[in-house]
PDB file of C-alpha atoms in Angstrom:
ATOM      1  CA  UNK Q  13       7.170  20.537   5.207  1.00 24.00           C
ATOM      2  CA  UNK Q  14       4.961  18.128   3.198  1.00 28.00           C
ATOM      3  CA  UNK Q  15       1.710  17.076   4.430  1.00 27.00           C
ATOM      4  CA  UNK Q  16       1.497  13.648   4.792  1.00 26.00           C
ATOM      5  CA  UNK Q  17      -0.410  11.603   1.702  1.00 30.00           C
ATOM      6  CA  UNK Q  18      -1.821   8.101   1.893  1.00 29.00           C
ATOM      7  CA  UNK Q  19      -0.027   5.379   0.109  1.00 30.00           C
ATOM      8  CA  UNK Q  20      -2.302   3.634  -2.751  1.00 31.00           C
ATOM      9  CA  UNK Q  21      -5.376   5.884  -3.230  1.00 39.00           C
ATOM     10  CA  UNK Q  22      -6.699   6.303  -6.823  1.00 43.00           C
ATOM     11  CA  UNK Q  23      -5.478   9.279  -8.847  1.00 50.00           C
ATOM     12  CA  UNK Q  24      -8.369  10.887 -10.290  1.00 63.00           C
ATOM     13  CA  UNK Q  25      -9.692  11.226 -13.942  1.00 77.00           C
ATOM     14  CA  UNK Q  26      -7.422  14.511 -15.828  1.00 88.00           C
ATOM     15  CA  UNK Q  27     -11.111  15.564 -16.481  1.00 85.00           C
ATOM     16  CA  UNK Q  28     -11.437  16.079 -12.506  1.00 87.00           C
ATOM     17  CA  UNK Q  29      -8.541  18.412 -11.910  1.00 94.00           C
ATOM     18  CA  UNK Q  30      -9.489  20.831 -13.918  1.00 94.00           C
ATOM     19  CA  UNK Q  31     -10.677  24.391 -12.259  1.00 94.00           C
ATOM     20  CA  UNK Q  32     -14.741  25.548 -12.954  1.00 91.00           C
ATOM     21  CA  UNK Q  33     -15.828  28.736 -13.401  1.00 89.00           C
ATOM     22  CA  UNK Q  34     -19.353  29.745 -11.683  1.00 87.00           C
ATOM     23  CA  UNK Q  35     -21.603  28.226 -14.759  1.00 87.00           C
ATOM     24  CA  UNK Q  36     -19.685  25.239 -13.779  1.00 91.00           C
ATOM     25  CA  UNK Q  37     -17.693  25.448 -17.149  1.00 93.00           C
ATOM     26  CA  UNK Q  38     -14.044  24.092 -17.256  1.00 93.00           C
ATOM     27  CA  UNK Q  39     -11.843  27.031 -17.569  1.00 95.00           C
ATOM     28  CA  UNK Q  40      -9.297  26.697 -20.563  1.00 97.00           C
ATOM     29  CA  UNK Q  41      -7.804  28.862 -23.448  1.00 97.00           C
ATOM     30  CA  UNK Q  42      -9.621  28.576 -26.732  1.00 97.00           C
ATOM     31  CA  UNK Q  43      -6.156  30.352 -28.483  1.00 96.00           C
ATOM     32  CA  UNK Q  44      -3.215  27.993 -28.789  1.00 95.00           C
ATOM     33  CA  UNK Q  45      -0.633  31.258 -27.786  1.00 97.00           C
ATOM     34  CA  UNK Q  46      -1.354  33.331 -24.117  1.00 98.00           C
ATOM     35  CA  UNK Q  47       0.738  36.152 -23.719  1.00 98.00           C
ATOM     36  CA  UNK Q  48       1.555  37.440 -20.058  1.00 98.00           C
ATOM     37  CA  UNK Q  49       4.265  40.326 -19.371  1.00 98.00           C
ATOM     38  CA  UNK Q  50       6.548  40.493 -16.407  1.00 98.00           C
ATOM     39  CA  UNK Q  51       6.332  43.334 -14.008  1.00 97.00           C
ATOM     40  CA  UNK Q  52       9.978  42.803 -11.951  1.00 95.00           C
ATOM     41  CA  UNK Q  53       9.596  45.650  -9.311  1.00 95.00           C
ATOM     42  CA  UNK Q  54       9.537  44.769  -5.856  1.00 94.00           C
ATOM     43  CA  UNK Q  55      12.252  41.680  -5.936  1.00 93.00           C
ATOM     44  CA  UNK Q  56      15.307  43.077  -4.840  1.00 88.00           C
ATOM     45  CA  UNK Q  57      17.547  40.096  -4.112  1.00 90.00           C
ATOM     46  CA  UNK Q  58      16.894  38.683  -7.499  1.00 95.00           C
ATOM     47  CA  UNK Q  59      18.508  40.449 -10.478  1.00 95.00           C
ATOM     48  CA  UNK Q  60      16.059  41.064 -13.591  1.00 95.00           C
ATOM     49  CA  UNK Q  61      18.001  38.999 -15.608  1.00 96.00           C
ATOM     50  CA  UNK Q  62      17.353  35.850 -13.143  1.00 97.00           C
ATOM     51  CA  UNK Q  63      13.623  36.530 -13.149  1.00 97.00           C
ATOM     52  CA  UNK Q  64      13.237  36.324 -16.591  1.00 97.00           C
ATOM     53  CA  UNK Q  65      15.085  32.839 -16.934  1.00 98.00           C
ATOM     54  CA  UNK Q  66      13.068  31.654 -14.200  1.00 98.00           C
ATOM     55  CA  UNK Q  67       9.852  32.633 -15.998  1.00 98.00           C
ATOM     56  CA  UNK Q  68      10.696  31.068 -18.859  1.00 98.00           C
ATOM     57  CA  UNK Q  69      11.819  28.166 -17.580  1.00 98.00           C
ATOM     58  CA  UNK Q  70       8.127  27.733 -15.766  1.00 98.00           C
ATOM     59  CA  UNK Q  71       6.210  28.749 -19.216  1.00 98.00           C
ATOM     60  CA  UNK Q  72       8.391  26.138 -20.842  1.00 98.00           C
ATOM     61  CA  UNK Q  73       7.635  23.278 -18.433  1.00 98.00           C
ATOM     62  CA  UNK Q  74       3.665  23.745 -19.543  1.00 98.00           C
ATOM     63  CA  UNK Q  75       4.500  24.964 -23.744  1.00 97.00           C
ATOM     64  CA  UNK Q  76       7.277  22.172 -23.925  1.00 96.00           C
ATOM     65  CA  UNK Q  77       5.314  19.050 -22.666  1.00 97.00           C
ATOM     66  CA  UNK Q  78       4.038  16.290 -25.104  1.00 94.00           C
ATOM     67  CA  UNK Q  79       1.213  16.119 -26.347  1.00 96.00           C
ATOM     68  CA  UNK Q  80       0.475  19.864 -24.578  1.00 97.00           C
ATOM     69  CA  UNK Q  81      -0.499  22.069 -27.297  1.00 97.00           C
ATOM     70  CA  UNK Q  82      -1.210  25.541 -26.164  1.00 98.00           C
ATOM     71  CA  UNK Q  83       2.310  28.447 -25.673  1.00 98.00           C
ATOM     72  CA  UNK Q  84       2.883  30.369 -22.716  1.00 98.00           C
ATOM     73  CA  UNK Q  85       4.616  33.067 -24.197  1.00 97.00           C
ATOM     74  CA  UNK Q  86       5.943  36.192 -22.126  1.00 98.00           C
ATOM     75  CA  UNK Q  87       5.269  39.459 -24.100  1.00 97.00           C
ATOM     76  CA  UNK Q  88       7.637  42.136 -22.081  1.00 96.00           C
ATOM     77  CA  UNK Q  89       7.323  44.101 -19.064  1.00 97.00           C
ATOM     78  CA  UNK Q  90       4.833  45.963 -17.684  1.00 97.00           C
ATOM     79  CA  UNK Q  91       3.591  48.722 -14.998  1.00 96.00           C
ATOM     80  CA  UNK Q  92       0.931  47.103 -14.711  1.00 96.00           C
ATOM     81  CA  UNK Q  93       0.026  45.305 -10.300  1.00 95.00           C
ATOM     82  CA  UNK Q  94      -2.769  42.632 -11.996  1.00 93.00           C
ATOM     83  CA  UNK Q  95      -6.428  43.442 -11.888  1.00 92.00           C
ATOM     84  CA  UNK Q  96      -8.725  43.140 -14.643  1.00 91.00           C
ATOM     85  CA  UNK Q  97      -6.980  45.306 -17.527  1.00 92.00           C
ATOM     86  CA  UNK Q  98      -6.387  43.338 -20.762  1.00 91.00           C
ATOM     87  CA  UNK Q  99      -3.318  41.817 -19.723  1.00 96.00           C
ATOM     88  CA  UNK Q 100      -2.434  39.148 -18.723  1.00 98.00           C
ATOM     89  CA  UNK Q 101       0.611  40.161 -15.745  1.00 98.00           C
ATOM     90  CA  UNK Q 102       3.248  38.359 -13.464  1.00 98.00           C
ATOM     91  CA  UNK Q 103       3.975  40.773 -10.509  1.00 98.00           C
ATOM     92  CA  UNK Q 104       5.823  40.399  -7.012  1.00 98.00           C
ATOM     93  CA  UNK Q 105       3.117  42.018  -4.469  1.00 97.00           C
ATOM     94  CA  UNK Q 106       5.582  43.226  -1.483  1.00 96.00           C
ATOM     95  CA  UNK Q 107       1.867  44.907  -0.237  1.00 96.00           C
ATOM     96  CA  UNK Q 108       0.506  41.265   0.089  1.00 95.00           C
ATOM     97  CA  UNK Q 109      -3.171  41.471   0.989  1.00 91.00           C
ATOM     98  CA  UNK Q 110      -3.634  37.710   1.643  1.00 91.00           C
ATOM     99  CA  UNK Q 111      -2.584  35.422   4.091  1.00 92.00           C
ATOM    100  CA  UNK Q 112       1.157  35.542   4.270  1.00 93.00           C
ATOM    101  CA  UNK Q 113       1.149  31.971   4.615  1.00 93.00           C
ATOM    102  CA  UNK Q 114       0.827  31.752   1.076  1.00 95.00           C
ATOM    103  CA  UNK Q 115       3.578  31.797  -1.832  1.00 96.00           C
ATOM    104  CA  UNK Q 116       1.744  32.901  -4.381  1.00 96.00           C
ATOM    105  CA  UNK Q 117      -2.413  33.447  -6.043  1.00 95.00           C
ATOM    106  CA  UNK Q 118      -3.069  33.198  -9.208  1.00 95.00           C
ATOM    107  CA  UNK Q 119      -6.274  35.319 -10.409  1.00 94.00           C
ATOM    108  CA  UNK Q 120      -8.120  33.968 -13.344  1.00 93.00           C
ATOM    109  CA  UNK Q 121     -11.075  35.627 -15.904  1.00 94.00           C
ATOM    110  CA  UNK Q 122     -13.149  33.564 -17.543  1.00 94.00           C
ATOM    111  CA  UNK Q 123     -16.495  34.380 -19.382  1.00 93.00           C
ATOM    112  CA  UNK Q 124     -19.437  31.965 -18.692  1.00 92.00           C
ATOM    113  CA  UNK Q 125     -18.471  29.208 -21.081  1.00 94.00           C
ATOM    114  CA  UNK Q 126     -15.078  29.235 -19.573  1.00 95.00           C
ATOM    115  CA  UNK Q 127     -12.944  30.806 -21.838  1.00 96.00           C
ATOM    116  CA  UNK Q 128     -10.009  32.550 -19.763  1.00 96.00           C
ATOM    117  CA  UNK Q 129      -9.091  35.920 -21.079  1.00 96.00           C
ATOM    118  CA  UNK Q 130      -7.126  36.558 -18.527  1.00 96.00           C
ATOM    119  CA  UNK Q 131      -4.530  36.258 -15.927  1.00 97.00           C
ATOM    120  CA  UNK Q 132      -2.714  37.220 -12.922  1.00 97.00           C
ATOM    121  CA  UNK Q 133      -0.096  36.103 -10.733  1.00 97.00           C
ATOM    122  CA  UNK Q 134       1.533  37.175  -7.842  1.00 97.00           C
ATOM    123  CA  UNK Q 135       4.350  36.452  -5.909  1.00 97.00           C
ATOM    124  CA  UNK Q 136       4.127  36.877  -2.152  1.00 96.00           C
ATOM    125  CA  UNK Q 137       7.630  38.838  -1.557  1.00 97.00           C
ATOM    126  CA  UNK Q 138       6.166  40.711   1.883  1.00 97.00           C
ATOM    127  CA  UNK Q 139       6.546  37.036   3.859  1.00 96.00           C
ATOM    128  CA  UNK Q 140       8.726  35.206   2.274  1.00 96.00           C
ATOM    129  CA  UNK Q 141      12.302  35.166   0.751  1.00 96.00           C
ATOM    130  CA  UNK Q 142      13.264  34.215  -2.508  1.00 97.00           C
ATOM    131  CA  UNK Q 143      16.295  32.693  -4.760  1.00 97.00           C
ATOM    132  CA  UNK Q 144      16.429  31.015  -8.081  1.00 97.00           C
ATOM    133  CA  UNK Q 145      19.227  28.012  -7.280  1.00 93.00           C
ATOM    134  CA  UNK Q 146      17.348  26.725  -4.206  1.00 89.00           C
ATOM    135  CA  UNK Q 147      19.012  27.834  -1.503  1.00 92.00           C
ATOM    136  CA  UNK Q 148      18.480  26.619   1.761  1.00 93.00           C
ATOM    137  CA  UNK Q 149      15.991  28.569   3.594  1.00 94.00           C
ATOM    138  CA  UNK Q 150      14.449  30.994   0.629  1.00 96.00           C
ATOM    139  CA  UNK Q 151      11.803  29.465  -1.939  1.00 97.00           C
ATOM    140  CA  UNK Q 152      12.580  29.129  -5.124  1.00 97.00           C
ATOM    141  CA  UNK Q 153      11.063  31.046  -8.092  1.00 98.00           C
ATOM    142  CA  UNK Q 154      10.878  29.041 -10.954  1.00 98.00           C
ATOM    143  CA  UNK Q 155       9.085  26.122  -8.661  1.00 97.00           C
ATOM    144  CA  UNK Q 156       6.493  28.257  -7.307  1.00 97.00           C
ATOM    145  CA  UNK Q 157       6.117  30.009 -10.772  1.00 98.00           C
ATOM    146  CA  UNK Q 158       5.468  26.170 -12.278  1.00 98.00           C
ATOM    147  CA  UNK Q 159       2.901  25.220  -9.537  1.00 97.00           C
ATOM    148  CA  UNK Q 160       1.089  28.662 -10.666  1.00 97.00           C
ATOM    149  CA  UNK Q 161       1.247  28.653 -14.538  1.00 98.00           C
ATOM    150  CA  UNK Q 162      -0.733  25.798 -14.265  1.00 97.00           C
ATOM    151  CA  UNK Q 163      -3.429  27.333 -12.200  1.00 96.00           C
ATOM    152  CA  UNK Q 164      -3.178  30.015 -14.747  1.00 97.00           C
ATOM    153  CA  UNK Q 165      -4.387  27.822 -17.852  1.00 97.00           C
ATOM    154  CA  UNK Q 166      -7.000  26.199 -15.875  1.00 97.00           C
ATOM    155  CA  UNK Q 167      -5.377  22.976 -13.889  1.00 97.00           C
ATOM    156  CA  UNK Q 168      -6.448  22.351 -10.161  1.00 96.00           C
ATOM    157  CA  UNK Q 169      -4.682  20.892  -7.328  1.00 95.00           C
ATOM    158  CA  UNK Q 170      -3.141  17.284  -6.634  1.00 95.00           C
ATOM    159  CA  UNK Q 171      -3.538  16.551  -3.086  1.00 93.00           C
ATOM    160  CA  UNK Q 172      -2.670  12.945  -3.542  1.00 93.00           C
ATOM    161  CA  UNK Q 173       0.347  12.843  -5.641  1.00 95.00           C
ATOM    162  CA  UNK Q 174       3.505  14.727  -3.549  1.00 95.00           C
ATOM    163  CA  UNK Q 175       5.763  14.518  -6.909  1.00 95.00           C
ATOM    164  CA  UNK Q 176       3.446  16.495  -9.101  1.00 97.00           C
ATOM    165  CA  UNK Q 177       4.097  20.388  -9.982  1.00 97.00           C
ATOM    166  CA  UNK Q 178       0.285  20.670  -9.051  1.00 97.00           C
ATOM    167  CA  UNK Q 179       0.912  18.956  -5.265  1.00 96.00           C
ATOM    168  CA  UNK Q 180      -0.698  22.198  -2.974  1.00 94.00           C
ATOM    169  CA  UNK Q 181       2.426  22.091  -1.034  1.00 93.00           C
ATOM    170  CA  UNK Q 182       5.836  23.270  -1.458  1.00 94.00           C
ATOM    171  CA  UNK Q 183       9.096  23.712   1.266  1.00 94.00           C
ATOM    172  CA  UNK Q 184      12.176  26.165   1.262  1.00 95.00           C
ATOM    173  CA  UNK Q 185      14.891  24.898  -0.795  1.00 96.00           C
ATOM    174  CA  UNK Q 186      12.444  22.402  -3.195  1.00 97.00           C
ATOM    175  CA  UNK Q 187      12.881  22.486  -6.957  1.00 97.00           C
ATOM    176  CA  UNK Q 188      10.899  19.787  -7.459  1.00 97.00           C
ATOM    177  CA  UNK Q 189       8.499  21.696  -9.331  1.00 97.00           C
ATOM    178  CA  UNK Q 190      10.122  22.780 -11.880  1.00 98.00           C
ATOM    179  CA  UNK Q 191       9.585  19.647 -13.950  1.00 98.00           C
ATOM    180  CA  UNK Q 192       6.427  18.316 -14.617  1.00 98.00           C
ATOM    181  CA  UNK Q 193       5.335  14.813 -13.294  1.00 97.00           C
ATOM    182  CA  UNK Q 194       3.652  12.964 -15.496  1.00 96.00           C
ATOM    183  CA  UNK Q 195      -0.194  13.453 -14.233  1.00 96.00           C
ATOM    184  CA  UNK Q 196       0.638  17.469 -14.822  1.00 97.00           C
ATOM    185  CA  UNK Q 197       1.397  16.816 -18.295  1.00 97.00           C
ATOM    186  CA  UNK Q 198      -1.861  14.276 -18.925  1.00 97.00           C
ATOM    187  CA  UNK Q 199      -4.070  16.724 -17.373  1.00 97.00           C
ATOM    188  CA  UNK Q 200      -2.355  19.619 -19.497  1.00 98.00           C
ATOM    189  CA  UNK Q 201      -3.003  17.688 -22.702  1.00 97.00           C
ATOM    190  CA  UNK Q 202      -6.611  16.973 -22.000  1.00 96.00           C
ATOM    191  CA  UNK Q 203      -7.041  20.628 -22.048  1.00 96.00           C
ATOM    192  CA  UNK Q 204      -4.957  21.312 -24.416  1.00 97.00           C
ATOM    193  CA  UNK Q 205      -4.795  18.348 -27.333  1.00 96.00           C
ATOM    194  CA  UNK Q 206      -3.729  18.401 -30.943  1.00 91.00           C
ATOM    195  CA  UNK Q 207      -6.450  20.528 -32.864  1.00 78.00           C
ATOM    196  CA  UNK Q 208      -7.215  21.311 -36.549  1.00 65.00           C
ATOM    197  CA  UNK Q 209      -5.835  24.545 -37.832  1.00 58.00           C
ATOM    198  CA  UNK Q 210     -10.321  25.238 -38.766  1.00 47.00           C
ATOM    199  CA  UNK Q 211     -10.174  24.618 -35.065  1.00 56.00           C
ATOM    200  CA  UNK Q 212      -8.398  27.013 -33.769  1.00 44.00           C
ATOM    201  CA  UNK Q 213      -9.953  30.973 -33.174  1.00 43.00           C
ATOM    202  CA  UNK Q 214      -9.096  33.378 -36.013  1.00 36.00           C
ATOM    203  CA  UNK Q 215      -6.821  35.662 -33.831  1.00 32.00           C
ATOM    204  CA  UNK Q 216      -4.617  35.451 -30.792  1.00 32.00           C
ATOM    205  CA  UNK Q 217      -5.970  38.428 -29.411  1.00 30.00           C
ATOM    206  CA  UNK Q 218      -5.908  38.180 -25.196  1.00 31.00           C
ATOM    207  CA  UNK Q 219      -9.616  38.667 -24.667  1.00 30.00           C
ATOM    208  CA  UNK Q 220     -11.309  36.867 -26.193  1.00 27.00           C
ATOM    209  CA  UNK Q 221     -15.329  35.818 -26.317  1.00 26.00           C
ATOM    210  CA  UNK Q 222     -15.200  33.335 -29.026  1.00 25.00           C
ATOM    211  CA  UNK Q 223     -17.460  31.557 -27.306  1.00 25.00           C
ATOM    212  CA  UNK Q 224     -19.884  34.491 -26.909  1.00 24.00           C
ATOM    213  CA  UNK Q 225     -22.766  35.319 -29.625  1.00 24.00           C
ATOM    214  CA  UNK Q 226     -21.620  39.035 -28.463  1.00 25.00           C
ATOM    215  CA  UNK Q 227     -17.856  38.482 -29.178  1.00 26.00           C
ATOM    216  CA  UNK Q 228     -17.207  41.140 -31.758  1.00 24.00           C
ATOM    217  CA  UNK Q 229     -18.843  43.503 -28.929  1.00 24.00           C
ATOM    218  CA  UNK Q 230     -16.756  42.411 -26.517  1.00 27.00           C
ATOM    219  CA  UNK Q 231     -13.882  45.304 -26.447  1.00 26.00           C
ATOM    220  CA  UNK Q 232     -16.233  48.018 -26.404  1.00 27.00           C
ATOM    221  CA  UNK Q 233     -19.626  46.821 -24.364  1.00 27.00           C
ATOM    222  CA  UNK Q 234     -17.396  44.243 -21.484  1.00 29.00           C
ATOM    223  CA  UNK Q 235     -21.149  43.424 -19.809  1.00 28.00           C
ATOM    224  CA  UNK Q 236     -22.454  41.406 -22.845  1.00 30.00           C
ATOM    225  CA  UNK Q 237     -19.551  39.236 -21.905  1.00 35.00           C
ATOM    226  CA  UNK Q 238     -20.253  37.206 -18.276  1.00 47.00           C
ATOM    227  CA  UNK Q 239     -16.471  37.454 -16.310  1.00 49.00           C
ATOM    228  CA  UNK Q 240     -15.893  35.407 -13.947  1.00 56.00           C
ATOM    229  CA  UNK Q 241     -12.861  35.415 -11.317  1.00 60.00           C
ATOM    230  CA  UNK Q 242     -11.584  32.708 -10.001  1.00 65.00           C
ATOM    231  CA  UNK Q 243      -8.138  33.029  -7.364  1.00 68.00           C
ATOM    232  CA  UNK Q 244      -6.197  29.691  -6.589  1.00 66.00           C
ATOM    233  CA  UNK Q 245      -3.854  30.261  -3.805  1.00 63.00           C
ATOM    234  CA  UNK Q 246      -0.635  27.918  -3.143  1.00 62.00           C
ATOM    235  CA  UNK Q 247       0.456  27.609   0.526  1.00 67.00           C
ATOM    236  CA  UNK Q 248       4.144  26.856   1.875  1.00 59.00           C
ATOM    237  CA  UNK Q 249       4.107  24.284   4.200  1.00 48.00           C
TER     238      UNK Q 249
END
């Protein structure tokens, strides 16, 4: 069940709902298209086609939002189970290392300036049952993915608005978070406004430290670009 929320509280400004790295910089992608891959293993109760439909639907919720100029682009399958490995990965974990109450966990890595270089999105398949139809007694995959993809692009929880995709709790059968609330869109639009072509990076490579003076040497000498990891947890009650 949702936690109770006091009514009449003032909503935070969009810039107050972004995730900060340990340098105090807000997390964001510097590129206009963010590729990620999907590892469909460990989710036996849902066929792969339905998994991909849920993934694409969750990505489109953010990519297709009005005034949000960022694309989350599925770039095929992978066998990766996460880690700082030069690709962003969505995977299903049946050997869950964190609290069993968590539905999902998103890890992001950024440079010192807050530019995200990679994210990993893990779904807890060890302790929870999943479906793609809002089935009673199961958690809806697209519902949870939409929330976690918000974290992947730098958005923190909205603790006040129970109707928001970024509200930090969910319940079995819920599908409300599939569709963004106006306040979800407002934060995403603040993070990713329309930019002139000259403001966009020259490359859409996944690993980029374009704000670092050592950007050209990043792949060869990773120590030259400071990396900060942030983890976002999505409880289920």
